[in-house]
Amino acid sequence: MVGWEIIRGLGVTFKHFAETYFDDLKWLGKPRYSQERAAARSSLDSRGAFTVQYPEEKLVIPEEFRYIPFLIYDEGPDGEKIDRCTSCGICAKVCPPQCIWIVRTNDPVTGRPIPEPAEFYIDVDICMNCGLCAEFCPFDAIKMDHDFEIATTNRMATDIFDKQRLSQPASYYASIRPTNFAAEEKARREKEAAKAAAAAAKRPAPPAPGKGPVAG
Ligand code: SF4
Ligand code: SF4
């Protein structure tokens, strides 16, 4: 029938419109703004249109969301910070807008490079959140953060993040990207096990009992 498809299309729009209000009924008697409500309404089960009342409510951030990169450090047995970054400079080379710069550490006596950065800066006004630095880092030392609330009233003074501002413990990375963290840890353990097995295979077998060198 002529015009039937137009009526069907309008029906879809009307259904979406009506569902917006039916979905609201589920939240009657509950607090007007809540994180529970924001999470439910931004999930795949939500129906109709919805508005998130930021900053009282915030959308649930998916694991692969990326904003400004951060540097990971591991914690040693005495709680000391061990930088994963070796200041190899790969991230700075691949960064499209060239907003990373690194100062390497040198041994004060020999002058030879030490594999950790003395300084590490990212200009967050230039960073375009592409994630290439994190993808190319061979040491899983730089990852993309979820924290997007970095607005400031004095960007000239605050928007060049230094090493201290960028550094986060590995536990923070595990908390915001649990799937990625678990996969990387598994790969790391497998690599270490393979290395240990290869080293063990290269070691000469101990002499058989009774065939050792005879003292003269
Ligand atoms: S973050 Fe990674 S790629 Fe960048 S300098 Fe450090 S180790 Fe190299
Ligand atoms: S996310 Fe992209 S633009 Fe930002 S520092 Fe990393 S490589 Fe550079």
Short mmCIF file of C-alpha atoms in Angstrom, two decimals, residues 63-64 173-185:
data_model
loop_
_atom_site.label_atom_id
_atom_site.label_comp_id
_atom_site.label_asym_id
_atom_site.label_seq_id
_atom_site.Cartn_x
_atom_site.Cartn_y
_atom_site.Cartn_z
CA GLU A 63 37.69 -1.09 28.83
CA GLU A 64 39.09 -0.01 25.47
CA TYR A 173 46.30 -0.61 35.05
CA ALA A 174 44.81 -3.95 36.18
CA SER A 175 41.82 -2.12 37.66
CA ILE A 176 40.90 -0.15 34.53
CA ARG A 177 41.86 -2.75 31.88
CA PRO A 178 41.51 -6.16 33.55
CA THR A 179 41.23 -8.16 30.31
CA ASN A 180 44.28 -6.58 28.70
CA PHE A 181 46.26 -6.85 31.93
CA ALA A 182 45.44 -10.56 32.35
CA ALA A 183 46.36 -11.32 28.71
CA GLU A 184 49.68 -9.48 28.98
CA GLU A 185 50.58 -11.14 32.28
#
